[in-house]
Amino acid sequence: MLPLAAPDWAEEFGEDQFGVYCRFRIGNAPFVLRWIPPGRFQMGSPQDENGRYSGEGPQHEVTITRGYWLGQTPVTQHQWAAVVQAGGKSDLKPEPSTIGGKPGHPVESVTWHHCVAFCQLVQGQLGGDLTFRLPSEAQWEYACRAGTTGAYHDGSACTQPEGNDPALDRLGWFSKNSGGSTQPVGLKACNNWGLYDMHGNVWEWCRDTLRDYTAEASVDPLGPDSSGASRVLRGGGWDYFARLCRAAFRDSFDPGGVWNFTGLRLSAGPGGFSGGAGDL
């Protein structure tokens, strides 16, 4: 028996070797979400992690109290176009990517504001009891690690922080293997929860602002409420060193900025889950 009920909008709902998943379709674009169960993890990196930056610590226990859905891959150019076209009147461009014309590649050159509006268009198309939004920074790292504790989601270490890191080469697209471009999603190895491209390819916007880490345990943490403040980006990208693609690395950018390395991953959960300022 599956541990939860299928969302109202799911066309397919089941369980495989990675856990529970569901599928839905908007226009001619299929989407797959993976169920991320609640739990605890060590957020940030230990002081001896190769390639570490000081802002990744101190490492501390975080509890995620409620499960949530997360996109199996970053949103692709095809998915973005299908949602924007199905959503009717919108300020969003159906083809915003600078590295465009590649339907299976992740969408990029989208601001945080664009991504929030995209999530709202998905919500408008599907309805139901769940709210589509960007994941919080804590939810993102928890999902990326999927029970592991290393620099990368397979538990491996970063041995070549600014070189052709062999562990990352198996898991993601970065400066040494991307060929100077984004790449189709889902080609590298997934993590224990069936999530692809959590390292490299495109940076993924998170819902909240950067918070200062402390050694104290935290429950469903969010960055401080600050309208217009920089928003968190996670995961690294196609034009970045391996050390910036580690699970613990964190950065934040202007929410209105446009770069050809920023994209998003859909999240969905009960209204108000891990709520707060970042719910805009």
PDB file of C-alpha atoms in Angstrom:
ATOM      1  CA  MET A   1       0.000   0.000   0.000  1.00  0.00           C
ATOM      2  CA  LEU A   2       1.329   3.447  -0.924  1.00  0.00           C
ATOM      3  CA  PRO A   3       2.068   5.730   2.051  1.00  0.00           C
ATOM      4  CA  LEU A   4      -0.047   8.655   0.777  1.00  0.00           C
ATOM      5  CA  ALA A   5      -2.939   9.407  -1.535  1.00  0.00           C
ATOM      6  CA  ALA A   6      -2.556  10.475  -5.137  1.00  0.00           C
ATOM      7  CA  PRO A   7      -2.916  14.223  -5.805  1.00  0.00           C
ATOM      8  CA  ASP A   8      -6.153  15.167  -7.575  1.00  0.00           C
ATOM      9  CA  TRP A   9      -4.289  16.129 -10.740  1.00  0.00           C
ATOM     10  CA  ALA A  10      -2.044  13.053 -11.027  1.00  0.00           C
ATOM     11  CA  GLU A  11      -2.411  11.095 -14.264  1.00  0.00           C
ATOM     12  CA  GLU A  12      -0.131   8.382 -12.887  1.00  0.00           C
ATOM     13  CA  PHE A  13       0.759   7.581  -9.299  1.00  0.00           C
ATOM     14  CA  GLY A  14       2.979   4.787  -8.116  1.00  0.00           C
ATOM     15  CA  GLU A  15       6.100   3.555  -6.383  1.00  0.00           C
ATOM     16  CA  ASP A  16       9.420   2.352  -7.790  1.00  0.00           C
ATOM     17  CA  GLN A  17      12.927   1.647  -6.481  1.00  0.00           C
ATOM     18  CA  PHE A  18      13.382   5.327  -5.587  1.00  0.00           C
ATOM     19  CA  GLY A  19      10.080   5.863  -3.796  1.00  0.00           C
ATOM     20  CA  VAL A  20       6.696   7.383  -4.617  1.00  0.00           C
ATOM     21  CA  TYR A  21       6.199   9.423  -7.774  1.00  0.00           C
ATOM     22  CA  CYS A  22       3.394  11.012  -9.738  1.00  0.00           C
ATOM     23  CA  ARG A  23       2.960  12.310 -13.269  1.00  0.00           C
ATOM     24  CA  PHE A  24       0.812  15.066 -14.713  1.00  0.00           C
ATOM     25  CA  ARG A  25       0.586  16.888 -18.004  1.00  0.00           C
ATOM     26  CA  ILE A  26       0.060  20.515 -18.994  1.00  0.00           C
ATOM     27  CA  GLY A  27      -0.513  20.955 -22.706  1.00  0.00           C
ATOM     28  CA  ASN A  28       1.791  18.481 -24.414  1.00  0.00           C
ATOM     29  CA  ALA A  29       4.420  18.549 -21.676  1.00  0.00           C
ATOM     30  CA  PRO A  30       4.682  15.714 -19.118  1.00  0.00           C
ATOM     31  CA  PHE A  31       5.963  16.381 -15.594  1.00  0.00           C
ATOM     32  CA  VAL A  32       7.211  13.903 -12.985  1.00  0.00           C
ATOM     33  CA  LEU A  33       7.353  14.731  -9.273  1.00  0.00           C
ATOM     34  CA  ARG A  34       9.042  12.623  -6.606  1.00  0.00           C
ATOM     35  CA  TRP A  35       7.769  12.375  -3.025  1.00  0.00           C
ATOM     36  CA  ILE A  36      10.283  13.637  -0.457  1.00  0.00           C
ATOM     37  CA  PRO A  37       9.424  12.193   2.985  1.00  0.00           C
ATOM     38  CA  PRO A  38       9.855  14.173   6.214  1.00  0.00           C
ATOM     39  CA  GLY A  39      12.992  13.612   8.237  1.00  0.00           C
ATOM     40  CA  ARG A  40      16.197  15.033   9.720  1.00  0.00           C
ATOM     41  CA  PHE A  41      19.583  15.779   8.188  1.00  0.00           C
ATOM     42  CA  GLN A  42      22.820  17.636   8.804  1.00  0.00           C
ATOM     43  CA  MET A  43      22.634  20.870   6.808  1.00  0.00           C
ATOM     44  CA  GLY A  44      25.838  22.525   5.626  1.00  0.00           C
ATOM     45  CA  SER A  45      29.310  21.043   5.342  1.00  0.00           C
ATOM     46  CA  PRO A  46      31.881  19.863   7.899  1.00  0.00           C
ATOM     47  CA  GLN A  47      34.970  22.036   8.295  1.00  0.00           C
ATOM     48  CA  ASP A  48      37.211  19.456   6.609  1.00  0.00           C
ATOM     49  CA  GLU A  49      35.148  19.102   3.414  1.00  0.00           C
ATOM     50  CA  ASN A  50      37.308  19.710   0.360  1.00  0.00           C
ATOM     51  CA  GLY A  51      36.285  22.857  -1.512  1.00  0.00           C
ATOM     52  CA  ARG A  52      34.253  24.210   1.402  1.00  0.00           C
ATOM     53  CA  TYR A  53      33.353  27.872   1.964  1.00  0.00           C
ATOM     54  CA  SER A  54      32.828  29.339   5.433  1.00  0.00           C
ATOM     55  CA  GLY A  55      29.183  30.274   4.741  1.00  0.00           C
ATOM     56  CA  GLU A  56      28.309  26.570   4.663  1.00  0.00           C
ATOM     57  CA  GLY A  57      28.701  26.256   8.402  1.00  0.00           C
ATOM     58  CA  PRO A  58      28.388  25.541  11.152  1.00  0.00           C
ATOM     59  CA  GLN A  59      26.828  22.251  10.192  1.00  0.00           C
ATOM     60  CA  HIS A  60      23.582  21.780  12.119  1.00  0.00           C
ATOM     61  CA  GLU A  61      20.622  19.443  12.419  1.00  0.00           C
ATOM     62  CA  VAL A  62      17.511  20.411  10.472  1.00  0.00           C
ATOM     63  CA  THR A  63      14.120  18.734  10.770  1.00  0.00           C
ATOM     64  CA  ILE A  64      11.749  18.764   7.811  1.00  0.00           C
ATOM     65  CA  THR A  65       8.380  18.138   9.419  1.00  0.00           C
ATOM     66  CA  ARG A  66       6.216  17.489   6.357  1.00  0.00           C
ATOM     67  CA  GLY A  67       6.779  15.608   3.155  1.00  0.00           C
ATOM     68  CA  TYR A  68       6.536  17.406  -0.181  1.00  0.00           C
ATOM     69  CA  TRP A  69       6.705  16.806  -3.910  1.00  0.00           C
ATOM     70  CA  LEU A  70       9.742  17.890  -5.924  1.00  0.00           C
ATOM     71  CA  GLY A  71      10.403  17.854  -9.648  1.00  0.00           C
ATOM     72  CA  GLN A  72      12.350  14.837 -10.867  1.00  0.00           C
ATOM     73  CA  THR A  73      14.377  17.232 -13.016  1.00  0.00           C
ATOM     74  CA  PRO A  74      14.728  20.988 -13.377  1.00  0.00           C
ATOM     75  CA  VAL A  75      11.918  22.533 -15.430  1.00  0.00           C
ATOM     76  CA  THR A  76      12.776  22.145 -19.114  1.00  0.00           C
ATOM     77  CA  GLN A  77      12.327  24.637 -21.935  1.00  0.00           C
ATOM     78  CA  HIS A  78       9.499  22.465 -23.275  1.00  0.00           C
ATOM     79  CA  GLN A  79       7.697  22.390 -19.922  1.00  0.00           C
ATOM     80  CA  TRP A  80       8.086  26.134 -19.434  1.00  0.00           C
ATOM     81  CA  ALA A  81       6.656  26.916 -22.870  1.00  0.00           C
ATOM     82  CA  ALA A  82       3.716  24.539 -22.386  1.00  0.00           C
ATOM     83  CA  VAL A  83       2.733  26.092 -19.051  1.00  0.00           C
ATOM     84  CA  VAL A  84       3.069  29.680 -20.273  1.00  0.00           C
ATOM     85  CA  GLN A  85       1.059  28.970 -23.415  1.00  0.00           C
ATOM     86  CA  ALA A  86      -1.650  27.107 -21.492  1.00  0.00           C
ATOM     87  CA  GLY A  87      -1.854  29.816 -18.850  1.00  0.00           C
ATOM     88  CA  GLY A  88      -3.336  32.465 -21.123  1.00  0.00           C
ATOM     89  CA  LYS A  89      -2.420  36.098 -20.628  1.00  0.00           C
ATOM     90  CA  SER A  90       0.913  36.365 -18.825  1.00  0.00           C
ATOM     91  CA  ASP A  91       3.989  38.558 -18.757  1.00  0.00           C
ATOM     92  CA  LEU A  92       6.154  35.455 -19.049  1.00  0.00           C
ATOM     93  CA  LYS A  93       7.873  34.644 -22.337  1.00  0.00           C
ATOM     94  CA  PRO A  94       7.297  31.092 -23.571  1.00  0.00           C
ATOM     95  CA  GLU A  95      10.932  30.913 -24.713  1.00  0.00           C
ATOM     96  CA  PRO A  96      13.107  32.977 -22.347  1.00  0.00           C
ATOM     97  CA  SER A  97      16.289  30.890 -22.541  1.00  0.00           C
ATOM     98  CA  THR A  98      19.502  32.360 -23.900  1.00  0.00           C
ATOM     99  CA  ILE A  99      20.653  28.856 -24.823  1.00  0.00           C
ATOM    100  CA  GLY A 100      17.316  28.386 -26.531  1.00  0.00           C
ATOM    101  CA  GLY A 101      15.683  26.067 -29.024  1.00  0.00           C
ATOM    102  CA  LYS A 102      16.543  23.000 -26.926  1.00  0.00           C
ATOM    103  CA  PRO A 103      13.290  21.555 -25.525  1.00  0.00           C
ATOM    104  CA  GLY A 104      14.942  18.929 -23.329  1.00  0.00           C
ATOM    105  CA  HIS A 105      17.430  21.326 -21.766  1.00  0.00           C
ATOM    106  CA  PRO A 106      16.587  23.186 -18.560  1.00  0.00           C
ATOM    107  CA  VAL A 107      14.986  26.576 -18.972  1.00  0.00           C
ATOM    108  CA  GLU A 108      17.342  29.405 -17.964  1.00  0.00           C
ATOM    109  CA  SER A 109      17.575  33.194 -18.040  1.00  0.00           C
ATOM    110  CA  VAL A 110      14.549  33.318 -15.732  1.00  0.00           C
ATOM    111  CA  THR A 111      14.436  35.557 -12.674  1.00  0.00           C
ATOM    112  CA  TRP A 112      13.170  34.526  -9.255  1.00  0.00           C
ATOM    113  CA  HIS A 113      10.045  36.581  -9.948  1.00  0.00           C
ATOM    114  CA  HIS A 114       9.522  34.728 -13.249  1.00  0.00           C
ATOM    115  CA  CYS A 115       9.797  31.401 -11.430  1.00  0.00           C
ATOM    116  CA  VAL A 116       7.274  32.397  -8.768  1.00  0.00           C
ATOM    117  CA  ALA A 117       4.867  33.439 -11.539  1.00  0.00           C
ATOM    118  CA  PHE A 118       5.482  30.133 -13.330  1.00  0.00           C
ATOM    119  CA  CYS A 119       4.580  28.171 -10.192  1.00  0.00           C
ATOM    120  CA  GLN A 120       1.377  30.197  -9.937  1.00  0.00           C
ATOM    121  CA  LEU A 121       0.510  29.340 -13.560  1.00  0.00           C
ATOM    122  CA  VAL A 122       0.968  25.647 -12.780  1.00  0.00           C
ATOM    123  CA  GLN A 123      -1.281  26.088  -9.750  1.00  0.00           C
ATOM    124  CA  GLY A 124      -3.900  27.775 -11.922  1.00  0.00           C
ATOM    125  CA  GLN A 125      -3.847  24.912 -14.410  1.00  0.00           C
ATOM    126  CA  LEU A 126      -4.045  22.087 -11.878  1.00  0.00           C
ATOM    127  CA  GLY A 127      -5.859  23.472  -8.838  1.00  0.00           C
ATOM    128  CA  GLY A 128      -6.319  20.960  -6.049  1.00  0.00           C
ATOM    129  CA  ASP A 129      -5.334  21.065  -2.397  1.00  0.00           C
ATOM    130  CA  LEU A 130      -1.572  21.329  -2.944  1.00  0.00           C
ATOM    131  CA  THR A 131       0.343  24.551  -3.491  1.00  0.00           C
ATOM    132  CA  PHE A 132       3.013  24.771  -6.186  1.00  0.00           C
ATOM    133  CA  ARG A 133       6.018  26.915  -5.296  1.00  0.00           C
ATOM    134  CA  LEU A 134       9.789  26.939  -5.169  1.00  0.00           C
ATOM    135  CA  PRO A 135      11.389  24.759  -2.492  1.00  0.00           C
ATOM    136  CA  SER A 136      12.970  26.382   0.519  1.00  0.00           C
ATOM    137  CA  GLU A 137      16.748  26.215   0.769  1.00  0.00           C
ATOM    138  CA  ALA A 138      16.505  23.586   3.518  1.00  0.00           C
ATOM    139  CA  GLN A 139      14.074  21.488   1.489  1.00  0.00           C
ATOM    140  CA  TRP A 140      16.400  21.702  -1.500  1.00  0.00           C
ATOM    141  CA  GLU A 141      19.489  20.483   0.366  1.00  0.00           C
ATOM    142  CA  TYR A 142      17.538  17.779   2.201  1.00  0.00           C
ATOM    143  CA  ALA A 143      16.211  16.464  -1.112  1.00  0.00           C
ATOM    144  CA  CYS A 144      19.601  16.700  -2.805  1.00  0.00           C
ATOM    145  CA  ARG A 145      21.348  14.696  -0.097  1.00  0.00           C
ATOM    146  CA  ALA A 146      18.626  12.027   0.072  1.00  0.00           C
ATOM    147  CA  GLY A 147      20.130  10.513   3.209  1.00  0.00           C
ATOM    148  CA  THR A 148      23.802  10.920   2.246  1.00  0.00           C
ATOM    149  CA  THR A 149      26.441  13.100   3.919  1.00  0.00           C
ATOM    150  CA  GLY A 150      29.178  13.626   1.334  1.00  0.00           C
ATOM    151  CA  ALA A 151      29.919  16.536  -0.967  1.00  0.00           C
ATOM    152  CA  TYR A 152      27.710  14.977  -3.644  1.00  0.00           C
ATOM    153  CA  HIS A 153      24.430  13.078  -3.519  1.00  0.00           C
ATOM    154  CA  ASP A 154      26.031   9.674  -3.939  1.00  0.00           C
ATOM    155  CA  GLY A 155      28.046  10.250  -0.755  1.00  0.00           C
ATOM    156  CA  SER A 156      31.320  10.882  -2.582  1.00  0.00           C
ATOM    157  CA  ALA A 157      33.879  13.595  -1.822  1.00  0.00           C
ATOM    158  CA  CYS A 158      34.954  16.503  -4.006  1.00  0.00           C
ATOM    159  CA  THR A 159      38.536  15.621  -4.933  1.00  0.00           C
ATOM    160  CA  GLN A 160      39.109  18.191  -7.688  1.00  0.00           C
ATOM    161  CA  PRO A 161      37.410  21.414  -6.508  1.00  0.00           C
ATOM    162  CA  GLU A 162      38.495  23.417  -9.566  1.00  0.00           C
ATOM    163  CA  GLY A 163      39.349  20.571 -11.921  1.00  0.00           C
ATOM    164  CA  ASN A 164      37.649  17.697 -13.697  1.00  0.00           C
ATOM    165  CA  ASP A 165      36.236  16.113 -10.560  1.00  0.00           C
ATOM    166  CA  PRO A 166      35.602  12.423 -11.343  1.00  0.00           C
ATOM    167  CA  ALA A 167      32.743  12.023  -8.866  1.00  0.00           C
ATOM    168  CA  LEU A 168      30.847  15.030 -10.186  1.00  0.00           C
ATOM    169  CA  ASP A 169      31.444  13.934 -13.773  1.00  0.00           C
ATOM    170  CA  ARG A 170      29.095  11.000 -13.091  1.00  0.00           C
ATOM    171  CA  LEU A 171      26.400  13.156 -11.510  1.00  0.00           C
ATOM    172  CA  GLY A 172      26.161  16.539 -13.195  1.00  0.00           C
ATOM    173  CA  TRP A 173      27.159  19.044 -15.862  1.00  0.00           C
ATOM    174  CA  PHE A 174      29.777  21.596 -14.795  1.00  0.00           C
ATOM    175  CA  SER A 175      32.578  23.677 -16.286  1.00  0.00           C
ATOM    176  CA  LYS A 176      34.788  20.721 -17.192  1.00  0.00           C
ATOM    177  CA  ASN A 177      32.263  18.487 -18.960  1.00  0.00           C
ATOM    178  CA  SER A 178      29.378  20.677 -20.186  1.00  0.00           C
ATOM    179  CA  GLY A 179      30.929  21.825 -23.443  1.00  0.00           C
ATOM    180  CA  GLY A 180      30.045  25.423 -22.584  1.00  0.00           C
ATOM    181  CA  SER A 181      26.283  24.918 -22.510  1.00  0.00           C
ATOM    182  CA  THR A 182      23.372  23.462 -20.612  1.00  0.00           C
ATOM    183  CA  GLN A 183      22.659  19.808 -21.404  1.00  0.00           C
ATOM    184  CA  PRO A 184      19.488  17.697 -21.614  1.00  0.00           C
ATOM    185  CA  VAL A 185      18.084  16.856 -18.189  1.00  0.00           C
ATOM    186  CA  GLY A 186      18.151  13.346 -16.790  1.00  0.00           C
ATOM    187  CA  LEU A 187      21.321  12.059 -18.482  1.00  0.00           C
ATOM    188  CA  LYS A 188      23.522  11.818 -15.386  1.00  0.00           C
ATOM    189  CA  ALA A 189      22.997   9.520 -12.387  1.00  0.00           C
ATOM    190  CA  CYS A 190      20.093  10.337 -10.090  1.00  0.00           C
ATOM    191  CA  ASN A 191      20.165  10.339  -6.304  1.00  0.00           C
ATOM    192  CA  ASN A 192      18.549   7.887  -3.878  1.00  0.00           C
ATOM    193  CA  TRP A 193      15.159   9.586  -4.273  1.00  0.00           C
ATOM    194  CA  GLY A 194      15.214   9.581  -8.075  1.00  0.00           C
ATOM    195  CA  LEU A 195      16.141  13.257  -8.544  1.00  0.00           C
ATOM    196  CA  TYR A 196      18.335  14.209 -11.503  1.00  0.00           C
ATOM    197  CA  ASP A 197      20.598  17.217 -12.118  1.00  0.00           C
ATOM    198  CA  MET A 198      20.794  18.296  -8.493  1.00  0.00           C
ATOM    199  CA  HIS A 199      24.458  19.071  -9.186  1.00  0.00           C
ATOM    200  CA  GLY A 200      25.249  21.398 -12.084  1.00  0.00           C
ATOM    201  CA  ASN A 201      23.394  22.107 -15.333  1.00  0.00           C
ATOM    202  CA  VAL A 202      21.468  25.149 -14.004  1.00  0.00           C
ATOM    203  CA  TRP A 203      21.369  26.884 -10.646  1.00  0.00           C
ATOM    204  CA  GLU A 204      17.950  26.483  -9.048  1.00  0.00           C
ATOM    205  CA  TRP A 205      16.113  29.342  -7.360  1.00  0.00           C
ATOM    206  CA  CYS A 206      14.875  28.669  -3.835  1.00  0.00           C
ATOM    207  CA  ARG A 207      11.953  30.366  -2.138  1.00  0.00           C
ATOM    208  CA  ASP A 208      13.767  32.118   0.679  1.00  0.00           C
ATOM    209  CA  THR A 209      16.610  34.493   1.465  1.00  0.00           C
ATOM    210  CA  LEU A 210      19.946  33.450   2.960  1.00  0.00           C
ATOM    211  CA  ARG A 211      19.892  32.830   6.687  1.00  0.00           C
ATOM    212  CA  ASP A 212      22.938  32.824   8.929  1.00  0.00           C
ATOM    213  CA  TYR A 213      23.674  29.306  10.118  1.00  0.00           C
ATOM    214  CA  THR A 214      24.126  28.549  13.806  1.00  0.00           C
ATOM    215  CA  ALA A 215      25.007  25.303  15.551  1.00  0.00           C
ATOM    216  CA  GLU A 216      21.508  25.052  17.019  1.00  0.00           C
ATOM    217  CA  ALA A 217      19.029  22.531  15.641  1.00  0.00           C
ATOM    218  CA  SER A 218      16.330  24.037  13.441  1.00  0.00           C
ATOM    219  CA  VAL A 219      12.846  23.038  12.290  1.00  0.00           C
ATOM    220  CA  ASP A 220      11.639  23.934   8.782  1.00  0.00           C
ATOM    221  CA  PRO A 221      13.982  26.935   8.609  1.00  0.00           C
ATOM    222  CA  LEU A 222      13.506  29.859   6.229  1.00  0.00           C
ATOM    223  CA  GLY A 223      15.620  32.906   5.547  1.00  0.00           C
ATOM    224  CA  PRO A 224      14.477  36.233   7.013  1.00  0.00           C
ATOM    225  CA  ASP A 225      11.544  38.143   5.552  1.00  0.00           C
ATOM    226  CA  SER A 226      13.035  40.913   3.422  1.00  0.00           C
ATOM    227  CA  SER A 227      11.131  42.140   0.375  1.00  0.00           C
ATOM    228  CA  GLY A 228      13.391  42.532  -2.635  1.00  0.00           C
ATOM    229  CA  ALA A 229      16.346  40.844  -0.936  1.00  0.00           C
ATOM    230  CA  SER A 230      18.556  38.392  -2.767  1.00  0.00           C
ATOM    231  CA  ARG A 231      17.153  34.878  -3.046  1.00  0.00           C
ATOM    232  CA  VAL A 232      19.015  31.620  -2.586  1.00  0.00           C
ATOM    233  CA  LEU A 233      20.408  29.688  -5.539  1.00  0.00           C
ATOM    234  CA  ARG A 234      21.493  26.073  -5.173  1.00  0.00           C
ATOM    235  CA  GLY A 235      23.099  23.278  -7.152  1.00  0.00           C
ATOM    236  CA  GLY A 236      25.734  24.958  -9.301  1.00  0.00           C
ATOM    237  CA  GLY A 237      25.654  25.259 -13.061  1.00  0.00           C
ATOM    238  CA  TRP A 238      27.100  24.315 -16.415  1.00  0.00           C
ATOM    239  CA  ASP A 239      29.808  27.018 -16.315  1.00  0.00           C
ATOM    240  CA  TYR A 240      30.969  26.610 -12.707  1.00  0.00           C
ATOM    241  CA  PHE A 241      33.738  24.767 -10.855  1.00  0.00           C
ATOM    242  CA  ALA A 242      32.987  21.494  -9.102  1.00  0.00           C
ATOM    243  CA  ARG A 243      33.303  23.065  -5.643  1.00  0.00           C
ATOM    244  CA  LEU A 244      30.311  25.295  -6.416  1.00  0.00           C
ATOM    245  CA  CYS A 245      28.186  22.283  -7.362  1.00  0.00           C
ATOM    246  CA  ARG A 246      28.494  20.507  -4.008  1.00  0.00           C
ATOM    247  CA  ALA A 247      25.339  19.785  -1.989  1.00  0.00           C
ATOM    248  CA  ALA A 248      26.217  22.323   0.724  1.00  0.00           C
ATOM    249  CA  PHE A 249      27.295  25.250  -1.453  1.00  0.00           C
ATOM    250  CA  ARG A 250      24.950  28.227  -1.256  1.00  0.00           C
ATOM    251  CA  ASP A 251      24.705  31.553  -2.998  1.00  0.00           C
ATOM    252  CA  SER A 252      22.139  34.304  -3.407  1.00  0.00           C
ATOM    253  CA  PHE A 253      21.352  36.665  -6.282  1.00  0.00           C
ATOM    254  CA  ASP A 254      19.121  39.617  -7.071  1.00  0.00           C
ATOM    255  CA  PRO A 255      15.593  38.184  -7.566  1.00  0.00           C
ATOM    256  CA  GLY A 256      15.153  40.372 -10.638  1.00  0.00           C
ATOM    257  CA  GLY A 257      18.441  39.448 -12.304  1.00  0.00           C
ATOM    258  CA  VAL A 258      18.673  37.531 -15.581  1.00  0.00           C
ATOM    259  CA  TRP A 259      21.518  35.066 -16.166  1.00  0.00           C
ATOM    260  CA  ASN A 260      21.871  32.139 -18.543  1.00  0.00           C
ATOM    261  CA  PHE A 261      22.588  29.752 -15.685  1.00  0.00           C
ATOM    262  CA  THR A 262      19.518  30.169 -13.438  1.00  0.00           C
ATOM    263  CA  GLY A 263      16.465  27.917 -13.581  1.00  0.00           C
ATOM    264  CA  LEU A 264      14.056  26.192 -11.228  1.00  0.00           C
ATOM    265  CA  ARG A 265      12.617  22.947  -9.905  1.00  0.00           C
ATOM    266  CA  LEU A 266       8.936  22.677  -9.008  1.00  0.00           C
ATOM    267  CA  SER A 267       7.834  21.865  -5.488  1.00  0.00           C
ATOM    268  CA  ALA A 268       4.344  21.182  -4.185  1.00  0.00           C
ATOM    269  CA  GLY A 269       2.871  20.598  -0.766  1.00  0.00           C
ATOM    270  CA  PRO A 270      -0.022  21.461   1.556  1.00  0.00           C
ATOM    271  CA  GLY A 271      -0.903  25.147   1.709  1.00  0.00           C
ATOM    272  CA  GLY A 272       1.291  26.824   4.299  1.00  0.00           C
ATOM    273  CA  PHE A 273       3.884  24.034   4.402  1.00  0.00           C
ATOM    274  CA  SER A 274       7.181  25.519   5.561  1.00  0.00           C
ATOM    275  CA  GLY A 275       5.449  28.851   5.160  1.00  0.00           C
ATOM    276  CA  GLY A 276       6.729  32.328   5.694  1.00  0.00           C
ATOM    277  CA  ALA A 277       8.106  35.296   3.846  1.00  0.00           C
ATOM    278  CA  GLY A 278       9.346  33.280   0.926  1.00  0.00           C
ATOM    279  CA  ASP A 279       5.834  32.188   0.002  1.00  0.00           C
ATOM    280  CA  LEU A 280       5.356  35.185  -2.293  1.00  0.00           C
TER     281      LEU A 280
END
